[in-house]
CSV table of C-alpha atoms in Angstrom, one decimal:
chain,number,residue,atom,x,y,z
A,437,UNK,CA,3.6,-17.8,-2.3
A,438,UNK,CA,5.9,-15.7,-4.4
A,439,UNK,CA,3.6,-12.7,-4.0
A,440,UNK,CA,4.5,-12.7,-0.2
A,441,UNK,CA,8.2,-12.4,-0.9
A,442,UNK,CA,8.6,-8.7,-0.1
A,443,UNK,CA,6.2,-8.8,2.9
A,444,UNK,CA,8.0,-11.8,4.3
A,445,UNK,CA,11.4,-10.0,4.0
A,446,UNK,CA,9.9,-7.2,6.1
A,447,UNK,CA,8.3,-9.6,8.6
A,448,UNK,CA,11.5,-11.5,9.3
A,449,UNK,CA,13.5,-8.2,9.5
A,450,UNK,CA,11.3,-6.8,12.3
A,451,UNK,CA,9.8,-9.8,14.2
A,452,UNK,CA,12.8,-10.6,16.4
A,453,UNK,CA,13.4,-7.0,17.3
A,454,UNK,CA,9.7,-6.5,18.0
A,455,UNK,CA,9.5,-9.4,20.4
A,456,UNK,CA,12.8,-8.5,22.1
A,457,UNK,CA,11.4,-5.0,22.7
A,458,UNK,CA,9.3,-6.3,25.5
A,459,UNK,CA,12.3,-7.8,27.4
A,460,UNK,CA,12.4,-6.4,30.9
A,461,UNK,CA,16.0,-5.4,30.5
A,462,UNK,CA,15.3,-3.3,27.4
A,463,UNK,CA,11.6,-2.1,27.6
A,464,UNK,CA,11.9,-0.6,24.2
A,465,UNK,CA,8.1,-1.0,24.0
A,466,UNK,CA,7.9,2.1,26.2
A,467,UNK,CA,9.4,4.0,23.3
A,468,UNK,CA,7.1,2.8,20.6
A,469,UNK,CA,5.3,6.2,20.5
A,470,UNK,CA,8.5,8.1,20.1
A,471,UNK,CA,9.6,5.7,17.3
A,472,UNK,CA,6.3,5.9,15.4
A,473,UNK,CA,6.4,9.8,15.4
A,474,UNK,CA,10.0,9.8,14.3
A,475,UNK,CA,9.5,7.2,11.5
A,476,UNK,CA,6.5,9.0,10.1
A,477,UNK,CA,8.3,12.4,10.0
A,478,UNK,CA,11.3,10.8,8.2
A,479,UNK,CA,9.1,8.6,6.0
A,480,UNK,CA,7.2,11.6,4.5
A,481,UNK,CA,10.1,13.1,2.4
A,482,UNK,CA,11.6,9.7,1.7
A,483,UNK,CA,8.3,8.3,0.4
A,484,UNK,CA,7.8,11.4,-1.7
A,485,UNK,CA,11.3,10.8,-3.2
A,486,UNK,CA,10.4,7.2,-3.8
A,487,UNK,CA,7.2,8.1,-5.6
A,488,UNK,CA,9.0,10.7,-7.7
A,489,UNK,CA,11.8,8.3,-8.7
A,490,UNK,CA,9.3,5.5,-9.5
A,491,UNK,CA,7.3,7.9,-11.7
A,492,UNK,CA,10.5,8.9,-13.5
A,493,UNK,CA,11.6,5.3,-14.0
A,494,UNK,CA,14.7,5.7,-11.9
A,495,UNK,CA,13.6,2.5,-10.3
A,496,UNK,CA,10.6,0.2,-10.5
A,497,UNK,CA,9.1,-2.8,-8.7
A,498,UNK,CA,8.5,-6.3,-9.8
A,499,UNK,CA,4.9,-6.8,-8.8
A,500,UNK,CA,5.2,-10.6,-8.9
A,501,UNK,CA,6.9,-10.4,-5.5
A,502,UNK,CA,4.3,-8.1,-3.9
A,503,UNK,CA,0.7,-8.4,-2.7
A,504,UNK,CA,-0.5,-6.2,-5.5
A,505,UNK,CA,-1.8,-3.4,-3.3
A,506,UNK,CA,-0.5,-0.2,-5.0
A,507,UNK,CA,-0.7,3.2,-3.2
A,508,UNK,CA,0.5,6.3,-5.1
A,509,UNK,CA,2.5,4.1,-7.5
A,510,UNK,CA,4.3,2.2,-4.7
A,511,UNK,CA,3.5,-1.3,-3.4
A,512,UNK,CA,2.1,-1.5,0.1
A,513,UNK,CA,5.3,-3.2,1.2
A,514,UNK,CA,7.4,-0.3,0.1
A,515,UNK,CA,5.4,2.0,2.4
A,516,UNK,CA,5.9,-0.5,5.2
A,517,UNK,CA,9.6,-0.5,4.5
A,518,UNK,CA,9.9,2.9,6.0
A,519,UNK,CA,8.6,1.6,9.3
A,520,UNK,CA,10.0,-1.9,9.5
A,521,UNK,CA,13.6,-1.2,8.5
A,522,UNK,CA,14.0,1.9,10.7
A,523,UNK,CA,12.5,0.0,13.6
A,524,UNK,CA,15.1,-2.7,13.5
A,525,UNK,CA,17.9,-0.1,13.1
A,526,UNK,CA,16.8,2.2,15.9
A,527,UNK,CA,16.2,-0.8,18.2
A,528,UNK,CA,19.7,-2.1,17.5
A,529,UNK,CA,21.2,1.3,18.3
A,530,UNK,CA,19.1,1.4,21.5
A,531,UNK,CA,20.4,-1.9,22.7
A,532,UNK,CA,24.0,-1.2,21.9
A,533,UNK,CA,23.8,2.3,23.5
A,534,UNK,CA,22.2,0.7,26.6
A,535,UNK,CA,24.7,-2.0,27.3
A,536,UNK,CA,28.0,-0.5,25.9
A,537,UNK,CA,29.5,2.9,26.9
A,538,UNK,CA,30.9,4.3,23.7
A,539,UNK,CA,31.5,7.9,24.8
A,540,UNK,CA,35.1,7.6,23.5
A,541,UNK,CA,33.7,7.7,20.0
A,542,UNK,CA,32.6,11.4,20.4
A,543,UNK,CA,36.1,12.5,19.4
A,544,UNK,CA,35.5,11.1,15.9
A,545,UNK,CA,32.4,13.1,15.1
A,546,UNK,CA,34.2,15.9,13.3
A,547,UNK,CA,36.3,13.5,11.3
A,548,UNK,CA,33.4,11.3,10.2
A,549,UNK,CA,31.3,14.3,9.3
A,550,UNK,CA,33.9,16.2,7.3
A,551,UNK,CA,35.1,13.1,5.4
A,552,UNK,CA,31.6,12.0,4.5
A,553,UNK,CA,30.6,15.5,3.4
A,554,UNK,CA,33.7,15.9,1.3
A,555,UNK,CA,33.3,12.5,-0.4
A,556,UNK,CA,29.6,13.1,-1.1
A,557,UNK,CA,30.4,16.6,-2.5
A,558,UNK,CA,33.0,15.3,-4.9
A,559,UNK,CA,30.7,12.5,-6.0
A,560,UNK,CA,27.8,14.9,-6.5
A,561,UNK,CA,30.0,17.2,-8.6
A,562,UNK,CA,31.5,14.5,-10.7
A,563,UNK,CA,28.2,12.6,-11.3
A,564,UNK,CA,25.6,15.3,-11.3
A,565,UNK,CA,24.1,13.7,-14.4
A,566,UNK,CA,23.1,10.5,-12.4
A,567,UNK,CA,20.0,11.5,-10.5
A,568,UNK,CA,20.0,8.7,-7.9
A,569,UNK,CA,23.7,9.4,-7.1
A,570,UNK,CA,23.2,13.1,-7.0
A,571,UNK,CA,20.1,13.2,-4.8
A,572,UNK,CA,21.6,10.6,-2.4
A,573,UNK,CA,24.8,12.6,-2.0
A,574,UNK,CA,22.9,15.9,-1.5
A,575,UNK,CA,20.5,14.4,1.1
A,576,UNK,CA,23.5,12.9,3.0
A,577,UNK,CA,25.3,16.2,3.0
A,578,UNK,CA,22.3,18.1,4.2
A,579,UNK,CA,21.6,15.6,6.9
A,580,UNK,CA,25.1,15.8,8.3
A,581,UNK,CA,25.3,19.6,8.1
A,582,UNK,CA,22.1,19.8,10.0
A,583,UNK,CA,22.9,17.2,12.7
A,584,UNK,CA,26.5,18.3,13.2
A,585,UNK,CA,26.5,22.1,12.8
A,586,UNK,CA,22.9,23.1,13.6
A,587,UNK,CA,21.4,20.4,16.0
A,588,UNK,CA,25.0,19.8,17.3
A,589,UNK,CA,24.4,16.1,18.2
A,590,UNK,CA,27.3,14.2,19.7
A,591,UNK,CA,26.4,10.7,18.6
A,592,UNK,CA,27.2,10.7,14.9
A,593,UNK,CA,30.3,8.6,15.3
A,594,UNK,CA,28.4,6.2,17.6
A,595,UNK,CA,25.6,5.9,15.1
A,596,UNK,CA,28.1,5.4,12.3
A,597,UNK,CA,29.6,2.5,14.1
A,598,UNK,CA,26.2,0.9,14.7
A,599,UNK,CA,25.3,1.4,11.1
A,600,UNK,CA,28.5,-0.4,10.1
A,601,UNK,CA,27.3,-3.3,12.3
A,602,UNK,CA,23.9,-3.1,10.7
A,603,UNK,CA,25.5,-3.8,7.4
A,604,UNK,CA,25.5,-7.5,8.5
A,605,UNK,CA,21.7,-7.4,8.2
A,606,UNK,CA,21.6,-4.9,5.4
A,607,UNK,CA,23.3,-7.1,2.9
A,608,UNK,CA,20.9,-10.1,3.1
A,609,UNK,CA,17.8,-7.9,3.3
A,610,UNK,CA,18.6,-5.4,0.6
A,611,UNK,CA,20.4,-8.1,-1.3
A,612,UNK,CA,17.1,-10.0,-1.7
A,613,UNK,CA,15.3,-6.8,-2.7
A,614,UNK,CA,17.8,-6.2,-5.4
A,615,UNK,CA,17.9,-9.8,-6.7
A,616,UNK,CA,20.1,-11.9,-4.5
A,617,UNK,CA,18.7,-15.5,-4.4
A,618,UNK,CA,15.7,-14.6,-6.6
A,619,UNK,CA,15.1,-15.1,-10.3
A,620,UNK,CA,14.7,-11.4,-10.8
A,621,UNK,CA,15.0,-8.3,-8.5
A,622,UNK,CA,12.1,-7.0,-6.5
A,623,UNK,CA,13.5,-3.5,-7.0
A,624,UNK,CA,15.0,-2.7,-10.5
A,625,UNK,CA,17.2,0.3,-11.3
A,626,UNK,CA,17.8,2.2,-14.4
A,627,UNK,CA,21.5,1.9,-15.1
A,628,UNK,CA,21.7,5.5,-16.4
A,629,UNK,CA,20.7,7.0,-13.1
A,630,UNK,CA,23.3,5.6,-10.7
A,631,UNK,CA,27.0,4.8,-10.5
A,632,UNK,CA,26.7,1.2,-11.4
A,633,UNK,CA,28.9,0.2,-8.4
A,634,UNK,CA,27.2,-2.7,-6.6
A,635,UNK,CA,28.0,-4.5,-3.4
A,636,UNK,CA,26.9,-8.0,-4.6
A,637,UNK,CA,23.6,-6.9,-6.2
A,638,UNK,CA,23.1,-3.7,-4.1
A,639,UNK,CA,23.8,-0.3,-5.6
A,640,UNK,CA,26.3,1.6,-3.3
A,641,UNK,CA,23.8,4.5,-3.3
A,642,UNK,CA,21.4,2.3,-1.3
A,643,UNK,CA,23.9,2.1,1.6
A,644,UNK,CA,24.4,5.8,1.6
A,645,UNK,CA,20.7,6.4,1.4
A,646,UNK,CA,20.1,4.0,4.3
A,647,UNK,CA,22.8,5.9,6.4
A,648,UNK,CA,20.9,9.2,6.0
A,649,UNK,CA,17.6,7.6,6.8
A,650,UNK,CA,19.0,5.9,9.9
A,651,UNK,CA,20.6,9.2,11.2
A,652,UNK,CA,17.4,11.1,10.8
A,653,UNK,CA,15.2,8.4,12.4
A,654,UNK,CA,17.6,8.3,15.3
A,655,UNK,CA,17.6,12.1,15.7
A,656,UNK,CA,13.8,12.4,15.9
A,657,UNK,CA,13.6,9.2,18.0
A,658,UNK,CA,15.9,10.8,20.6
A,659,UNK,CA,14.0,14.0,20.4
A,660,UNK,CA,10.7,12.5,21.1
A,661,UNK,CA,12.1,10.1,23.7
A,662,UNK,CA,13.3,13.0,25.8
A,663,UNK,CA,9.9,14.6,25.6
């Protein structure tokens, strides 16, 4: 049973959202095509990053908690992670955006963007020797620069609020992956490659990494949904 741990975490993360997608009030199932396209586009660079870091020993996986199917050095569950987690996140944003009018948040786009870019820039400069910290900060900076200054989206503050709410699910899910409630973590980190600041068992870089991934999935989802 222990070998199903990672896959069960993903299953319970997505199943409620998936079933609710067919609710007549939501009809998120009509957007499955847009989501799949978006998640694949975003997954490609993130999986490449994942493979690279795994090869370099920045992090590694406890295979006792996986099915044992390895693709390019990553467990099958890790590949599915880039579909299941974004699905639940984008679905949550879709629901909140549908039922709550949060246009007043647009005024905070500049503030959130500039503060995040400044903080990530300072962290990258001060901790350039820690590769997970550095790459996470640079990816976040690049994501926000593109979305705010090039794509000129007006929903960054709204997405940031939703992501803050998603932290309620992020902590138990990512917490289990990093060792909460388990004898040993599913995902292990080389302490030399990140700040060492953890929220419970979760490296703070994971939250920032998740924020960038969420914003990019949302951007492409909206793009394909319009089409």
